[in-house]
Amino acid sequence: MFSQAPAKSVCQTAGNYSDTTTVQPTQPKSLTFTASTDQRFFFFKDTRTEDNRRVPVSVYGIRAGFLFPPSHDRPALQGGRSASFKAGAGFYFVNQRIDRPGLLPNTSESVTRRLRIATVYYERFLLRRKAFEVSMPIEFGYGHSRYEINDDQAGKNEVARGVFLPLGVGVSAAYQFPVVRWLRPLHWFGLNILTGYRFILKRDVPESQINYTGFYISVGPSFFLENLTADVKRWRQKRRKSQ
């Protein structure tokens, strides 16, 4: 929903794992913890160039939740990391300088926009094939905004604040690098792309030209936490057997 400057870092799921050197379908028997950093490009309707083109705004965040095992067989979910969906919560923030006087009522100066957004998300997996996966995240959030005049001499810097409710739907695709026996940590990493559209159910300053509705996109490297966790568990078990 809300959404990476050039790249984002994603920590996917941590928990049950099947060694990808012999890929076999594995269904977790319990919930698996998942966490990720999240950096996206937001395209706000109120942030444009002089020729009226939208300018991407960097949004930074983190989210955490659980991966849920499938309750029934789904042919599209095959490979070494079978799971039905993820669900959890996230937090995002934006600090943006806006040099467009008049966006807010009764203001002629540039302002700094500060956004803080808490979200809950549900992300259903559409396809999982070995090291490749496609999912559809749906996010709903509660946001707080604050606008300050960029003038230290002003007696009152804050000019407006409000609450807004965003809803977003997107599509995400991730790929993890293969296992290399002499460089096993390589498969802890991969690539991720996320794109979607964000709707604003309630605007923070209705009488202004502020509008957060629009597209978002994220493209960049990913870090798969569950592969690191699984390797640590594997090394520990191997060490115990050798003792």
Coordinates of C-alpha atoms in Angstrom, one line a residue:
M1 CA 0.0 0.0 0.0
F2 CA 2.2 2.4 1.3
S3 CA 5.3 2.2 -0.4
Q4 CA 11.2 1.9 -1.9
A5 CA 14.0 5.2 -3.1
P6 CA 15.9 3.1 -5.4
A7 CA 16.0 0.0 -3.4
K8 CA 14.4 -1.7 -0.5
S9 CA 15.5 -4.4 1.8
V10 CA 13.1 -7.2 2.6
C11 CA 13.4 -9.8 5.3
Q12 CA 10.9 -12.4 4.4
T13 CA 9.9 -15.3 6.7
A14 CA 11.8 -17.0 9.5
G15 CA 11.0 -20.5 10.6
N16 CA 10.5 -24.0 9.0
Y17 CA 12.7 -24.7 6.0
S18 CA 13.6 -27.4 3.5
D19 CA 17.1 -27.4 2.3
T20 CA 17.0 -26.0 -1.2
T21 CA 19.8 -28.3 -2.4
T22 CA 17.1 -31.0 -2.5
V23 CA 14.0 -28.9 -3.0
Q24 CA 10.9 -30.6 -1.7
P25 CA 7.4 -29.2 -0.8
T26 CA 7.3 -28.4 2.9
Q27 CA 4.3 -27.2 4.7
P28 CA 4.9 -25.5 8.1
K29 CA 3.0 -27.1 10.9
S30 CA 2.7 -23.9 12.9
L31 CA 2.9 -20.1 12.5
T32 CA 6.3 -18.7 11.3
F33 CA 7.5 -15.3 12.2
T34 CA 8.3 -12.9 9.4
A35 CA 9.8 -9.4 9.4
S36 CA 11.0 -6.9 6.8
T37 CA 12.3 -3.5 6.3
D38 CA 10.3 -1.6 3.6
Q39 CA 11.3 1.3 1.5
R40 CA 9.0 2.4 -1.3
F41 CA 8.4 5.2 -3.9
F42 CA 5.0 6.9 -3.3
F43 CA 3.5 9.0 -6.1
F44 CA 1.4 11.6 -4.4
K45 CA -1.0 13.7 -6.5
D46 CA 0.2 16.8 -4.8
T47 CA 3.9 16.3 -5.5
R48 CA 4.7 17.3 -9.1
T49 CA 7.3 19.0 -11.3
E50 CA 6.8 22.3 -13.0
D51 CA 5.6 20.4 -16.1
N52 CA 3.0 18.6 -14.0
R53 CA 4.7 15.2 -13.7
R54 CA 4.5 13.3 -10.4
V55 CA 7.7 13.0 -8.4
P56 CA 8.4 9.9 -6.4
V57 CA 8.6 10.4 -2.6
S58 CA 10.7 8.0 -0.5
V59 CA 8.8 6.2 2.2
Y60 CA 10.6 4.1 4.9
G61 CA 9.1 1.5 7.1
I62 CA 9.2 -1.9 8.8
R63 CA 6.6 -4.6 9.1
A64 CA 6.3 -7.9 11.0
G65 CA 3.9 -10.7 11.3
F66 CA 3.4 -14.4 10.7
L67 CA 3.4 -16.8 7.8
F68 CA 0.4 -19.1 7.9
P69 CA 0.6 -22.7 6.6
P70 CA -2.0 -23.8 4.0
S71 CA -5.1 -25.5 5.4
H72 CA -5.5 -27.5 2.1
D73 CA -3.5 -28.4 -0.9
R74 CA -3.0 -25.6 -3.4
P75 CA -1.2 -26.7 -6.6
A76 CA 0.2 -23.2 -7.2
L77 CA 2.1 -23.4 -3.9
Q78 CA 5.0 -25.8 -4.6
G79 CA 8.7 -25.8 -3.9
G80 CA 10.8 -25.6 -0.7
R81 CA 8.8 -22.9 1.1
S82 CA 5.1 -23.7 1.0
A83 CA 2.8 -21.2 2.8
S84 CA -0.7 -19.9 2.2
F85 CA -0.4 -16.2 3.3
K86 CA 1.3 -13.7 5.6
A87 CA -0.4 -11.3 8.0
G88 CA 0.8 -8.7 10.4
A89 CA 1.4 -5.0 11.1
G90 CA 3.8 -2.3 9.9
F91 CA 4.9 1.3 10.5
Y92 CA 6.0 3.9 8.0
F93 CA 7.2 7.5 8.0
V94 CA 7.8 10.3 5.6
N95 CA 9.6 13.7 6.0
Q96 CA 9.2 15.7 2.8
R97 CA 9.9 19.4 2.0
I98 CA 7.2 20.8 -0.3
D99 CA 8.0 23.9 -2.3
R100 CA 4.5 24.5 -3.6
P101 CA 2.8 27.4 -1.9
G102 CA -0.9 27.3 -1.7
L103 CA -1.3 23.5 -1.1
L104 CA -2.6 24.3 2.4
P105 CA -5.2 27.1 3.0
N106 CA -3.8 30.5 4.0
T107 CA -0.1 29.5 3.4
S108 CA 2.3 31.1 0.9
E109 CA 5.5 29.5 2.2
S110 CA 7.1 26.1 1.5
V111 CA 6.2 23.5 4.2
T112 CA 7.6 20.3 5.6
R113 CA 5.3 17.3 5.6
R114 CA 5.7 14.7 8.3
L115 CA 3.7 11.5 8.0
R116 CA 3.5 8.6 10.4
I117 CA 1.4 5.6 9.3
A118 CA 0.5 2.4 11.2
T119 CA -0.8 -0.5 9.0
V120 CA -2.2 -4.0 9.1
Y121 CA -1.7 -6.2 6.1
Y122 CA -2.8 -9.5 4.6
E123 CA -0.6 -11.0 1.9
R124 CA -1.8 -14.0 0.0
F125 CA 0.6 -16.1 -2.0
L126 CA -0.5 -16.6 -5.6
L127 CA 2.4 -18.7 -6.8
R128 CA 5.5 -20.3 -5.2
R129 CA 7.9 -22.3 -7.3
K130 CA 11.2 -23.2 -5.7
A131 CA 13.0 -19.9 -5.3
F132 CA 10.3 -17.7 -7.0
E133 CA 7.1 -16.4 -5.5
V134 CA 4.3 -14.0 -6.3
S135 CA 1.9 -12.6 -3.7
M136 CA -0.9 -10.0 -3.4
P137 CA -0.6 -7.7 -0.3
I138 CA -3.6 -5.8 0.9
E139 CA -2.9 -3.1 3.5
F140 CA -5.1 -0.8 5.6
G141 CA -3.6 2.0 7.7
Y142 CA -4.1 4.8 10.2
G143 CA -2.0 7.9 9.4
H144 CA -1.2 11.1 11.2
S145 CA 0.1 14.2 9.3
R146 CA 1.8 17.4 10.4
Y147 CA 2.7 20.4 8.3
E148 CA 5.3 23.0 9.4
I149 CA 6.4 26.2 7.7
N150 CA 10.1 26.3 6.7
D151 CA 10.8 29.6 8.5
D152 CA 12.7 29.7 11.8
Q153 CA 11.6 33.3 12.3
A154 CA 7.9 32.5 12.2
G155 CA 6.2 32.7 15.6
K156 CA 4.2 29.5 14.9
N157 CA 5.8 26.8 12.6
E158 CA 2.9 24.3 12.6
V159 CA 0.2 25.2 10.2
A160 CA -1.9 22.0 10.0
R161 CA -2.3 18.5 11.2
G162 CA -4.8 15.7 10.6
V163 CA -5.6 12.0 10.4
F164 CA -6.0 10.0 7.2
L165 CA -7.0 6.4 6.4
P166 CA -5.1 4.7 3.5
L167 CA -6.1 1.4 1.8
G168 CA -3.7 -0.3 -0.7
V169 CA -3.6 -3.3 -3.0
G170 CA -0.6 -4.5 -4.8
V171 CA 1.4 -7.3 -6.4
S172 CA 4.8 -8.5 -5.2
A173 CA 7.3 -10.8 -6.8
A174 CA 10.5 -12.2 -5.2
Y175 CA 13.4 -14.3 -6.3
Q176 CA 16.1 -15.8 -4.1
F177 CA 19.5 -16.7 -5.4
P178 CA 20.4 -20.4 -5.6
V179 CA 22.5 -22.3 -3.1
V180 CA 26.2 -22.5 -3.8
R181 CA 27.9 -25.1 -1.6
W182 CA 31.1 -23.1 -1.2
L183 CA 29.2 -19.8 -0.7
R184 CA 26.0 -20.8 1.1
P185 CA 25.1 -17.3 2.4
L186 CA 24.4 -16.3 -1.3
H187 CA 20.9 -17.8 -1.0
W188 CA 20.1 -15.5 1.9
F189 CA 19.7 -12.8 -0.7
G190 CA 17.6 -12.1 -3.7
L191 CA 15.5 -9.5 -5.6
N192 CA 12.1 -8.1 -5.0
I193 CA 9.6 -5.9 -6.9
L194 CA 6.4 -4.5 -5.6
T195 CA 3.8 -2.3 -7.2
G196 CA 0.3 -1.3 -6.3
Y197 CA -2.3 1.5 -5.9
R198 CA -3.2 3.4 -2.7
F199 CA -6.7 4.8 -2.0
I200 CA -7.4 7.4 0.7
L201 CA -10.6 6.7 2.5
K202 CA -10.3 9.8 4.7
R203 CA -8.2 12.8 3.9
D204 CA -6.3 14.6 6.6
V205 CA -6.9 18.2 5.5
P206 CA -10.1 18.1 3.3
E207 CA -10.1 21.8 2.4
S208 CA -6.5 21.6 1.0
Q209 CA -5.0 20.3 -2.2
I210 CA -3.2 17.5 -0.3
N211 CA -4.0 14.1 -1.7
Y212 CA -2.1 10.8 -1.1
T213 CA -4.1 8.7 -3.6
G214 CA -1.9 7.1 -6.3
F215 CA 0.6 4.4 -7.4
Y216 CA 3.6 3.1 -5.5
I217 CA 6.5 1.0 -6.6
S218 CA 9.5 -0.7 -5.0
V219 CA 12.4 -2.5 -6.7
G220 CA 15.5 -3.7 -5.0
P221 CA 17.5 -6.3 -3.2
S222 CA 15.9 -8.6 -0.6
F223 CA 17.2 -10.5 2.4
F224 CA 15.5 -13.8 3.2
L225 CA 15.6 -14.2 6.9
E226 CA 14.2 -17.8 6.9
N227 CA 17.2 -19.0 4.8
L228 CA 19.6 -17.6 7.4
T229 CA 17.6 -19.1 10.3
A230 CA 17.5 -22.5 8.6
D231 CA 21.2 -22.5 7.9
V232 CA 22.0 -21.6 11.5
K233 CA 19.7 -24.5 12.7
R234 CA 21.4 -26.8 10.2
W235 CA 24.9 -25.9 11.3
R236 CA 23.9 -26.5 15.0
Q237 CA 22.5 -29.9 14.3
K238 CA 25.5 -30.9 12.3
R239 CA 27.8 -29.7 15.1
R240 CA 25.9 -31.7 17.7
K241 CA 26.2 -34.9 15.6
S242 CA 29.9 -34.4 15.2
Q243 CA 30.5 -34.1 18.9

